[in-house]
Amino acid sequence: MPLPPPLPTRPLFAAVVRVRLPPMTKRARSTSPTLDSPAMKKSKEDAKFLPNKIATVKNAASVDASPPVFQLVDAVCAGVKNPAKGDCIVYWMRMEDMRIRDNRALAQASAQARKDGVPLITLFVLSPQDYAAHDRSPRRIDFTLRNLKCIKDDLARLDVPLYTVSHTPRTKIPSFVYDLMTQWKASHIFGNIEYEVDELRRDLALCQIAKKQGKVVCTFVHDKCIVPPGDVRTKEGKGYTVYSPFLRSWAPVLEKASSHHLNEAPPPQANNSSVHQHAVFGKFFKMKVPNEVEGFTMEPEERDRISTFWPAGEGAAHEMLSRFLNTAARSSQFGAVDPLTKGAKQVDPTKQSRLGKYKDARDRMDSDTTSRLSPYLAAGIVSARACVREALAASSKKKLDVSRDTGVGRWIQELAWRDFYTHIVALFPRVSMGRPFQEKYAGVRWETDAAHLQAWKDGRTGVPIVDAAMRQARTMGWMHNRARMIAAMYLVKDLMIDWRLGEQVRVARH
């Protein structure tokens, strides 16, 4: 796709760290709470379901004082006890746990179904309003649907049906799901916890409905993180706000002999094949996963191109992981190519593989040096636990390695970063409500130059590395980690444009 010409200004790249677009006209500035950019405004239709992008200080502080994640855990503990035996057990799959292997909620649901002698049913609810509210891109929705089709086939081999349904409005999803439980005469529903405020409140609402009705047990469990939020605390009992001390506490938790955090969840057991003849559940096997969601469609050419860069399925994700751990970098694999092309060369994982060289090569944006697993981790197609286990096995490590001196240690540190930021979201929920992590920066006066924002989106600022990063996102729906940091810092610290506007760019939203 031809790109528009760069801004009609002198090139911005220079031998200095901070650069600025030359002034064209006097630019308006706005403080965070009163952003007046059109990109932050909602249409009348959007206003029916989109959240306020920026919570008030008071509301954010109130949520921080009682994080919804702990409210949900308490609600699960206080839920229905000893329900009557039902006709099925339900596992509710979400956008962040799209796998069968090493899936804790799915494993528990399967065990309960086995114990009760009833079928296991998998539920997936498509929520277009949630996708709009959270700035999901069509590419992410397409990735979700392609993986759902793989999951449906994999579950069918276990005689487990997948029931995929779309529902609006999003505020009614808890009651909608409970109505399904009633129709199916389910006694239990299991799900893995999602840590953003809206999703926690959704699950909490379902627990409250179930508690009031007294017929369905709701079980939501930690699965996304290697170490769940709340398991790592400061001496004062608070969540960490700085990564280095977080890592120093995180690693010992995994190193304890009694630690279960890296244990693999058992695979689900097959249903009795008679489920195919069930008057209700048998029909689920014939239901199709849709090819698209209205409002998040892609042109066929783009869909084919993106599916080449990001093949669907757990098998593809684990093969990509194995190649990162055990094969050498290839110049032919740099950039917009199929990550699973033939010709990968097996080498010594401790020294010559991409993992082995990760310590020194991870920041190289001109080479095939990273795992490219971030979309798969974001969608839960491979678990972070599996990444740690397999990395340690490939490098012949018997103990956890989080050192700065080895490739495996550096890569596991990156997985620890993922845990750290998820802990921030869970324990400081204001960051899901449009508030800055440090409230002292809430009054920053942002520039509101629409032309500069659009130039940044299009990759035509005139700064080569920023433009390359944004064009990579436009082409692949993904960006190298170092490129993401550079592009984000340029938007916020050089163009002085509100980070929330950059967050709304949907070409690469995982």
Coordinates of C-alpha atoms in Angstrom, one line a residue:
M1 CA 0.0 0.0 0.0
P2 CA 1.6 3.3 -1.0
L3 CA 2.2 5.6 2.0
P4 CA 1.4 9.4 2.0
P5 CA 4.4 11.7 1.7
P6 CA 6.1 12.9 4.9
L7 CA 5.2 16.2 6.5
P8 CA 6.4 19.2 4.5
T9 CA 9.1 20.1 7.0
R10 CA 12.9 19.5 7.3
P11 CA 13.9 16.0 8.3
L12 CA 13.6 15.5 12.1
F13 CA 16.3 12.9 12.6
A14 CA 19.4 14.5 14.2
A15 CA 22.2 13.6 16.5
V16 CA 20.3 14.5 19.6
V17 CA 18.0 12.6 21.8
R18 CA 15.0 14.9 21.9
V19 CA 13.7 16.5 18.7
R20 CA 10.7 18.5 17.9
L21 CA 8.5 19.2 14.9
P22 CA 9.1 22.8 13.9
P23 CA 6.2 25.1 14.8
M24 CA 3.7 25.7 12.1
T25 CA 1.0 27.5 14.0
K26 CA 0.4 28.1 17.6
R27 CA -0.9 24.9 19.1
A28 CA -3.6 24.6 21.7
R29 CA -2.8 22.7 24.9
S30 CA -5.1 20.8 27.2
T31 CA -4.8 19.3 30.6
S32 CA -5.6 15.6 31.0
P33 CA -9.1 15.8 32.6
T34 CA -10.5 18.1 29.9
L35 CA -9.2 16.8 26.7
D36 CA -11.0 18.4 23.8
S37 CA -9.5 16.4 20.9
P38 CA -12.1 15.0 18.5
A39 CA -10.4 11.6 19.0
M40 CA -11.4 11.6 22.6
K41 CA -15.1 12.5 22.0
K42 CA -17.9 10.0 21.8
S43 CA -20.8 10.0 19.3
K44 CA -24.3 9.8 20.6
E45 CA -24.4 6.1 19.7
D46 CA -21.1 5.4 21.3
A47 CA -22.1 7.1 24.5
K48 CA -24.7 4.4 25.1
F49 CA -21.9 1.9 26.0
L50 CA -18.4 3.4 25.8
P51 CA -16.8 4.0 29.1
N52 CA -15.6 7.5 30.2
K53 CA -12.0 7.4 28.9
I54 CA -10.7 9.3 32.0
A55 CA -12.2 8.7 35.4
T56 CA -12.3 11.4 38.0
V57 CA -9.6 11.4 40.7
K58 CA -12.2 10.6 43.3
N59 CA -13.7 7.6 41.4
A60 CA -10.2 6.3 40.5
A61 CA -9.1 6.5 44.1
S62 CA -12.2 4.7 45.3
V63 CA -11.6 1.8 42.9
D64 CA -7.9 1.7 44.0
A65 CA -8.9 1.5 47.6
S66 CA -10.9 -1.7 47.0
P67 CA -9.5 -3.4 43.8
P68 CA -12.2 -5.4 42.0
V69 CA -9.9 -8.4 41.7
F70 CA -10.1 -9.0 45.4
Q71 CA -13.8 -8.4 45.4
L72 CA -14.1 -11.1 42.8
V73 CA -12.0 -13.6 44.7
D74 CA -14.1 -12.9 47.8
A75 CA -17.3 -13.4 45.8
V76 CA -16.1 -16.7 44.5
C77 CA -15.3 -17.9 48.0
A78 CA -18.8 -16.7 49.2
G79 CA -20.6 -18.3 46.3
V80 CA -23.1 -21.1 46.1
K81 CA -22.2 -24.3 48.0
N82 CA -23.2 -27.8 47.1
P83 CA -25.6 -27.1 44.2
A84 CA -27.8 -29.8 42.9
K85 CA -26.3 -32.0 40.1
G86 CA -26.9 -30.4 36.7
D87 CA -26.9 -31.5 33.1
C88 CA -23.5 -30.0 32.3
I89 CA -20.4 -28.0 33.4
V90 CA -19.5 -24.8 31.6
Y91 CA -16.0 -23.4 30.9
W92 CA -16.2 -19.8 29.7
M93 CA -13.3 -19.0 27.4
R94 CA -12.2 -15.4 27.0
M95 CA -10.0 -13.4 24.6
E96 CA -6.9 -14.0 26.9
D97 CA -7.0 -17.7 27.5
M98 CA -7.6 -19.2 24.0
R99 CA -5.9 -22.5 24.5
I100 CA -6.6 -26.1 25.6
R101 CA -3.1 -26.9 27.0
D102 CA -2.1 -25.7 30.4
N103 CA -5.4 -23.9 31.0
R104 CA -6.4 -23.9 34.7
A105 CA -10.0 -23.0 34.5
L106 CA -10.6 -25.5 31.7
A107 CA -8.7 -28.2 33.7
Q108 CA -10.9 -27.6 36.7
A109 CA -14.1 -27.5 34.7
S110 CA -13.1 -30.8 33.1
A111 CA -12.4 -32.4 36.5
Q112 CA -15.8 -31.2 37.8
A113 CA -17.6 -32.7 34.7
R114 CA -15.8 -36.0 35.2
K115 CA -16.7 -36.0 38.9
D116 CA -20.4 -35.3 38.1
G117 CA -20.6 -37.6 35.1
V118 CA -21.9 -34.9 32.9
P119 CA -20.7 -33.2 29.7
L120 CA -18.3 -30.3 29.6
I121 CA -19.4 -27.3 27.4
T122 CA -17.2 -24.5 26.3
L123 CA -18.7 -21.0 25.9
F124 CA -17.3 -18.0 24.0
V125 CA -19.2 -14.7 24.0
L126 CA -18.3 -12.2 21.3
S127 CA -18.9 -8.7 22.5
P128 CA -18.6 -6.0 19.8
Q129 CA -19.3 -3.2 22.2
D130 CA -16.4 -4.3 24.5
Y131 CA -14.2 -4.4 21.4
A132 CA -15.1 -0.9 20.6
A133 CA -14.9 0.3 24.2
H134 CA -11.4 -1.1 24.5
D135 CA -10.1 0.0 21.0
R136 CA -9.7 -3.5 19.7
S137 CA -8.5 -3.6 16.1
P138 CA -10.1 -5.7 13.3
R139 CA -6.8 -7.6 13.1
R140 CA -7.1 -8.7 16.7
I141 CA -10.7 -9.7 16.2
D142 CA -9.8 -11.7 13.1
F143 CA -6.9 -13.3 15.1
T144 CA -9.5 -14.3 17.8
L145 CA -11.9 -15.8 15.3
R146 CA -9.2 -17.8 13.4
N147 CA -8.0 -19.2 16.7
L148 CA -11.5 -20.0 17.8
K149 CA -11.9 -22.2 14.7
C150 CA -8.8 -24.1 15.6
I151 CA -10.0 -24.5 19.2
K152 CA -13.4 -25.7 18.0
D153 CA -11.8 -28.5 16.0
D154 CA -9.4 -29.4 18.8
L155 CA -12.3 -29.6 21.3
A156 CA -14.5 -31.6 18.9
R157 CA -11.8 -34.3 18.9
L158 CA -12.5 -34.6 22.7
D159 CA -16.3 -34.6 22.0
V160 CA -16.5 -31.2 23.7
P161 CA -18.7 -28.7 22.0
L162 CA -17.9 -25.0 21.6
Y163 CA -20.9 -22.6 21.8
T164 CA -19.9 -19.3 20.2
V165 CA -22.5 -16.4 20.5
S166 CA -22.4 -12.7 20.0
H167 CA -24.2 -10.4 22.5
T168 CA -25.1 -6.8 23.0
P169 CA -25.4 -4.7 25.1
R170 CA -22.2 -5.5 26.9
T171 CA -23.7 -4.4 30.3
K172 CA -26.1 -7.3 30.1
I173 CA -23.6 -10.1 29.5
P174 CA -23.7 -11.3 33.1
S175 CA -27.4 -11.9 33.0
F176 CA -27.2 -13.3 29.5
V177 CA -24.6 -15.8 30.6
Y178 CA -26.6 -16.8 33.6
D179 CA -29.7 -17.3 31.5
L180 CA -27.6 -19.7 29.3
M181 CA -26.6 -21.6 32.5
T182 CA -30.3 -21.9 33.4
Q183 CA -31.3 -23.1 29.9
W184 CA -28.5 -25.7 29.9
K185 CA -29.2 -26.7 33.5
A186 CA -25.5 -26.1 34.4
S187 CA -24.4 -26.5 38.0
H188 CA -21.0 -24.9 37.6
I189 CA -19.3 -22.3 35.4
F190 CA -15.5 -21.9 35.4
G191 CA -13.4 -19.0 33.9
N192 CA -9.9 -17.6 34.1
I193 CA -9.7 -14.1 35.6
E194 CA -9.2 -11.1 33.3
Y195 CA -7.7 -8.2 35.3
E196 CA -9.1 -5.0 33.7
V197 CA -11.8 -3.2 35.6
D198 CA -14.7 -3.8 33.2
E199 CA -14.0 -7.5 33.0
L200 CA -13.7 -7.9 36.7
R201 CA -17.0 -6.1 37.3
R202 CA -18.6 -8.3 34.7
D203 CA -17.6 -11.5 36.4
L204 CA -18.4 -10.0 39.8
A205 CA -21.9 -9.2 38.6
L206 CA -22.3 -12.9 37.4
C207 CA -21.3 -14.1 40.8
Q208 CA -23.8 -11.9 42.5
I209 CA -26.6 -13.1 40.2
A210 CA -25.7 -16.7 40.8
K211 CA -25.5 -16.2 44.6
K212 CA -28.9 -14.6 44.6
Q213 CA -30.5 -17.5 42.6
G214 CA -28.6 -20.1 44.6
K215 CA -28.2 -22.7 41.8
V216 CA -24.9 -22.2 40.0
V217 CA -21.3 -22.2 41.4
C218 CA -19.1 -19.5 39.8
T219 CA -15.4 -20.3 39.9
F220 CA -12.8 -17.8 38.5
V221 CA -9.2 -18.6 38.9
H222 CA -5.8 -17.0 38.3
D223 CA -4.1 -18.3 35.0
K224 CA -2.7 -15.4 33.0
C225 CA 0.3 -14.6 35.2
I226 CA 3.1 -16.9 36.3
V227 CA 2.7 -15.4 39.8
P228 CA -0.8 -14.1 40.4
P229 CA -1.5 -10.6 41.5
G230 CA -1.3 -10.4 45.3
D231 CA 1.2 -13.2 45.7
V232 CA 4.1 -10.7 45.5
R233 CA 3.9 -7.8 48.0
T234 CA 6.2 -5.2 49.6
K235 CA 7.0 -5.3 53.3
E236 CA 4.0 -3.0 53.8
G237 CA 1.7 -5.5 52.1
K238 CA 1.3 -3.4 49.0
G239 CA 1.8 -4.1 45.3
Y240 CA 5.1 -3.2 43.8
T241 CA 5.4 0.0 41.7
V242 CA 9.0 -0.5 40.5
Y243 CA 10.2 -3.5 38.5
S244 CA 13.6 -4.3 40.1
P245 CA 12.3 -4.9 43.6
F246 CA 9.3 -6.7 42.1
L247 CA 11.7 -9.1 40.3
R248 CA 13.7 -9.7 43.5
S249 CA 10.5 -10.9 45.2
W250 CA 9.0 -12.6 42.1
A251 CA 11.9 -15.0 41.5
P252 CA 12.1 -16.4 45.0
V253 CA 8.4 -17.3 44.9
L254 CA 9.1 -19.6 41.9
E255 CA 12.3 -21.0 43.5
K256 CA 10.6 -22.3 46.6
A257 CA 10.5 -26.1 46.7
S258 CA 6.7 -25.9 47.4
S259 CA 6.0 -23.5 44.5
H260 CA 3.2 -24.7 42.2
H261 CA 3.3 -21.6 40.0
L262 CA 5.0 -23.3 37.0
N263 CA 3.1 -26.5 37.2
E264 CA 1.3 -27.4 34.0
A265 CA -2.5 -27.8 34.3
P266 CA -3.7 -31.2 33.3
P267 CA -5.4 -31.5 29.9
P268 CA -9.2 -31.7 29.7
Q269 CA -10.8 -35.2 29.5
A270 CA -12.9 -36.2 26.6
N271 CA -16.7 -36.2 27.0
N272 CA -18.7 -39.4 26.4
S273 CA -19.4 -39.5 22.7
S274 CA -23.1 -39.7 23.5
V275 CA -23.1 -35.9 23.9
H276 CA -23.5 -35.7 20.1
Q277 CA -27.0 -37.2 20.5
H278 CA -28.0 -34.8 23.3
A279 CA -31.1 -32.8 22.3
V280 CA -29.4 -29.4 23.1
F281 CA -25.7 -29.9 23.3
G282 CA -25.4 -32.1 20.2
K283 CA -26.5 -29.1 18.1
F284 CA -23.5 -27.1 19.3
F285 CA -21.1 -29.2 17.3
K286 CA -22.7 -28.0 14.1
M287 CA -22.5 -24.3 15.0
K288 CA -20.0 -22.3 13.0
V289 CA -17.5 -19.7 14.3
P290 CA -18.2 -16.6 12.3
N291 CA -15.7 -15.3 9.8
E292 CA -16.0 -11.7 11.1
V293 CA -17.7 -9.4 13.6
E294 CA -19.7 -6.4 12.3
G295 CA -17.7 -3.2 12.7
F296 CA -14.4 -5.1 12.7
T297 CA -14.1 -6.4 9.2
M298 CA -11.0 -6.6 7.0
E299 CA -10.5 -6.7 3.3
P300 CA -9.7 -10.3 2.0
E301 CA -6.2 -9.3 0.9
E302 CA -5.4 -7.9 4.3
R303 CA -6.9 -10.9 6.1
D304 CA -4.7 -13.2 4.0
R305 CA -1.6 -11.1 4.6
I306 CA -2.1 -10.9 8.3
S307 CA -2.8 -14.6 8.6
T308 CA 0.5 -15.3 6.9
F309 CA 2.4 -13.3 9.5
W310 CA 0.4 -14.7 12.4
P311 CA -0.8 -18.3 11.8
A312 CA -3.6 -19.5 14.1
G313 CA -3.6 -22.3 16.6
E314 CA -1.7 -23.7 19.6
G315 CA 0.4 -25.8 17.3
A316 CA 1.7 -22.8 15.5
A317 CA 2.4 -20.9 18.8
H318 CA 4.3 -23.8 20.3
E319 CA 6.3 -24.3 17.0
M320 CA 7.2 -20.6 17.1
L321 CA 8.3 -21.0 20.7
S322 CA 10.4 -24.1 19.9
R323 CA 12.1 -22.3 17.0
F324 CA 13.0 -19.3 19.2
L325 CA 14.5 -21.6 21.8
N326 CA 16.3 -24.0 19.5
T327 CA 17.1 -22.5 16.1
A328 CA 19.4 -19.7 14.8
A329 CA 18.3 -16.4 13.5
R330 CA 17.8 -16.1 9.7
S331 CA 17.9 -12.9 7.7
S332 CA 15.1 -14.3 5.5
Q333 CA 12.8 -14.3 8.6
F334 CA 13.3 -10.6 9.4
G335 CA 10.1 -8.5 9.1
A336 CA 6.8 -9.3 7.3
V337 CA 7.2 -13.0 6.6
D338 CA 5.7 -16.3 7.6
P339 CA 7.4 -17.2 10.9
L340 CA 7.1 -20.9 10.2
T341 CA 8.8 -21.1 6.8
K342 CA 11.1 -24.1 6.2
G343 CA 14.8 -24.0 6.7
A344 CA 15.2 -23.3 10.4
K345 CA 18.6 -24.6 11.6
Q346 CA 18.8 -26.4 14.9
V347 CA 21.7 -25.1 17.0
D348 CA 22.9 -25.1 20.6
P349 CA 20.1 -23.4 22.6
T350 CA 22.5 -22.0 25.2
K351 CA 24.7 -20.1 22.8
Q352 CA 23.7 -20.0 19.2
S353 CA 19.9 -19.9 19.1
R354 CA 17.8 -16.8 19.2
L355 CA 17.3 -17.5 22.9
G356 CA 21.0 -18.1 23.5
K357 CA 21.8 -14.7 21.9
Y358 CA 18.9 -12.8 23.4
K359 CA 20.9 -11.0 26.0
D360 CA 22.9 -9.1 23.3
A361 CA 20.6 -9.2 20.3
R362 CA 17.2 -8.5 21.8
D363 CA 17.2 -4.8 20.9
R364 CA 18.3 -5.3 17.3
M365 CA 15.4 -4.1 15.1
D366 CA 17.2 -5.1 11.9
S367 CA 17.5 -8.8 12.7
D368 CA 15.4 -11.9 13.4
T369 CA 16.3 -11.9 17.1
T370 CA 13.0 -12.0 19.1
S371 CA 10.3 -14.7 19.6
R372 CA 7.4 -12.7 18.0
L373 CA 5.2 -14.5 20.6
S374 CA 3.6 -11.4 22.0
P375 CA 0.3 -11.8 20.1
Y376 CA 0.0 -15.4 21.2
L377 CA 0.8 -14.6 24.8
A378 CA -1.7 -11.7 24.8
A379 CA -4.4 -14.0 23.5
G380 CA -3.4 -16.8 25.8
I381 CA -2.7 -19.2 22.9
V382 CA 0.4 -20.3 24.8
S383 CA 0.8 -19.9 28.5
A384 CA 3.6 -17.8 30.1
R385 CA 4.3 -20.8 32.4
A386 CA 5.0 -23.0 29.3
C387 CA 7.4 -20.4 28.0
V388 CA 9.4 -20.5 31.3
R389 CA 9.3 -24.3 31.5
E390 CA 10.4 -24.8 27.9
A391 CA 13.1 -22.1 28.1
L392 CA 14.7 -23.6 31.2
A393 CA 14.5 -27.1 29.6
A394 CA 16.1 -26.0 26.3
S395 CA 18.9 -24.3 28.2
S396 CA 19.4 -27.3 30.5
K397 CA 18.7 -25.1 33.6
K398 CA 17.5 -27.0 36.7
K399 CA 16.8 -23.7 38.6
L400 CA 15.1 -20.5 37.6
D401 CA 17.5 -18.1 35.8
V402 CA 16.6 -14.4 35.8
S403 CA 20.1 -13.1 35.5
R404 CA 21.1 -10.3 33.1
D405 CA 24.1 -12.3 31.9
T406 CA 22.4 -15.1 29.9
G407 CA 19.9 -15.2 27.1
V408 CA 17.4 -17.4 29.0
G409 CA 17.7 -15.1 32.0
R410 CA 17.0 -12.0 30.0
W411 CA 14.0 -13.6 28.3
I412 CA 12.5 -14.8 31.5
Q413 CA 12.9 -11.3 32.8
E414 CA 10.7 -10.1 29.9
L415 CA 8.0 -12.6 31.0
A416 CA 8.4 -11.2 34.5
W417 CA 7.8 -7.7 33.1
R418 CA 4.5 -9.1 31.7
D419 CA 3.6 -10.2 35.2
F420 CA 4.6 -6.9 36.7
Y421 CA 2.4 -4.8 34.4
T422 CA -0.6 -7.2 34.9
H423 CA -0.1 -6.8 38.7
I424 CA -0.2 -3.0 38.2
V425 CA -3.5 -3.3 36.3
A426 CA -5.0 -5.6 39.0
L427 CA -3.7 -3.8 42.1
F428 CA -3.8 -0.2 40.8
P429 CA -7.0 -0.4 38.7
R430 CA -7.1 3.3 38.0
V431 CA -4.7 2.6 35.1
S432 CA -7.6 0.8 33.4
M433 CA -9.7 4.0 33.9
G434 CA -7.6 6.5 31.9
R435 CA -5.6 7.7 34.9
P436 CA -1.8 8.0 34.8
F437 CA 0.1 5.6 37.0
Q438 CA 1.6 8.5 38.9
E439 CA -1.2 11.0 39.6
K440 CA 1.3 13.9 39.8
Y441 CA 1.4 13.8 36.0
A442 CA -2.4 14.1 35.7
G443 CA -2.1 17.8 35.1
V444 CA 0.4 17.6 32.1
R445 CA -0.6 20.1 29.5
W446 CA -0.8 18.2 26.2
E447 CA -0.5 19.7 22.7
T448 CA -3.6 19.0 20.5
D449 CA -2.2 19.1 17.0
A450 CA -4.3 16.8 14.9
A451 CA -1.8 17.0 12.0
H452 CA 1.1 15.8 14.1
L453 CA -0.9 13.0 15.6
Q454 CA -1.9 11.8 12.1
A455 CA 1.6 12.0 10.8
W456 CA 2.7 9.8 13.7
K457 CA 0.0 7.3 12.9
D458 CA 0.9 7.3 9.2
G459 CA 4.7 6.9 9.8
R460 CA 5.6 10.2 8.2
T461 CA 7.1 12.3 11.0
G462 CA 10.4 12.4 9.3
V463 CA 12.2 10.5 12.1
P464 CA 13.3 7.3 10.4
I465 CA 13.1 4.9 13.3
V466 CA 9.7 6.2 14.5
D467 CA 8.3 6.0 11.0
A468 CA 9.7 2.5 10.4
A469 CA 8.1 1.4 13.7
M470 CA 4.7 2.8 12.7
R471 CA 4.8 1.4 9.2
Q472 CA 5.7 -2.0 10.7
A473 CA 2.6 -1.8 12.8
R474 CA 0.5 -0.8 9.7
T475 CA 1.9 -3.7 7.7
M476 CA 2.0 -6.5 10.3
G477 CA -0.3 -5.4 13.2
W478 CA 2.8 -5.8 15.4
M479 CA 5.9 -3.9 16.4
H480 CA 9.3 -4.8 17.8
N481 CA 9.4 -4.1 21.5
R482 CA 12.2 -1.6 21.3
A483 CA 10.4 0.1 18.4
R484 CA 7.3 0.3 20.5
M485 CA 9.1 2.1 23.2
I486 CA 10.8 4.6 20.8
A487 CA 7.5 5.4 19.0
A488 CA 5.6 5.8 22.2
M489 CA 8.2 8.0 23.8
Y490 CA 8.4 10.2 20.7
L491 CA 4.6 10.7 20.7
V492 CA 4.5 11.6 24.4
K493 CA 7.8 13.3 25.1
D494 CA 8.6 15.0 21.8
L495 CA 5.3 15.7 20.2
M496 CA 3.7 16.2 23.7
I497 CA 0.5 14.4 22.5
D498 CA -1.6 12.6 25.1
W499 CA -0.7 8.9 25.4
R500 CA -4.5 8.1 25.5
L501 CA -4.7 9.2 21.9
G502 CA -1.8 7.0 20.9
E503 CA -3.5 4.1 22.8
Q504 CA -6.5 4.4 20.5
V505 CA -4.5 3.6 17.4
R506 CA -6.0 0.2 16.4
V507 CA -3.7 -1.1 13.7
A508 CA -1.7 -3.1 16.3
R509 CA -3.9 -3.5 19.3
H510 CA -3.3 -6.9 20.9

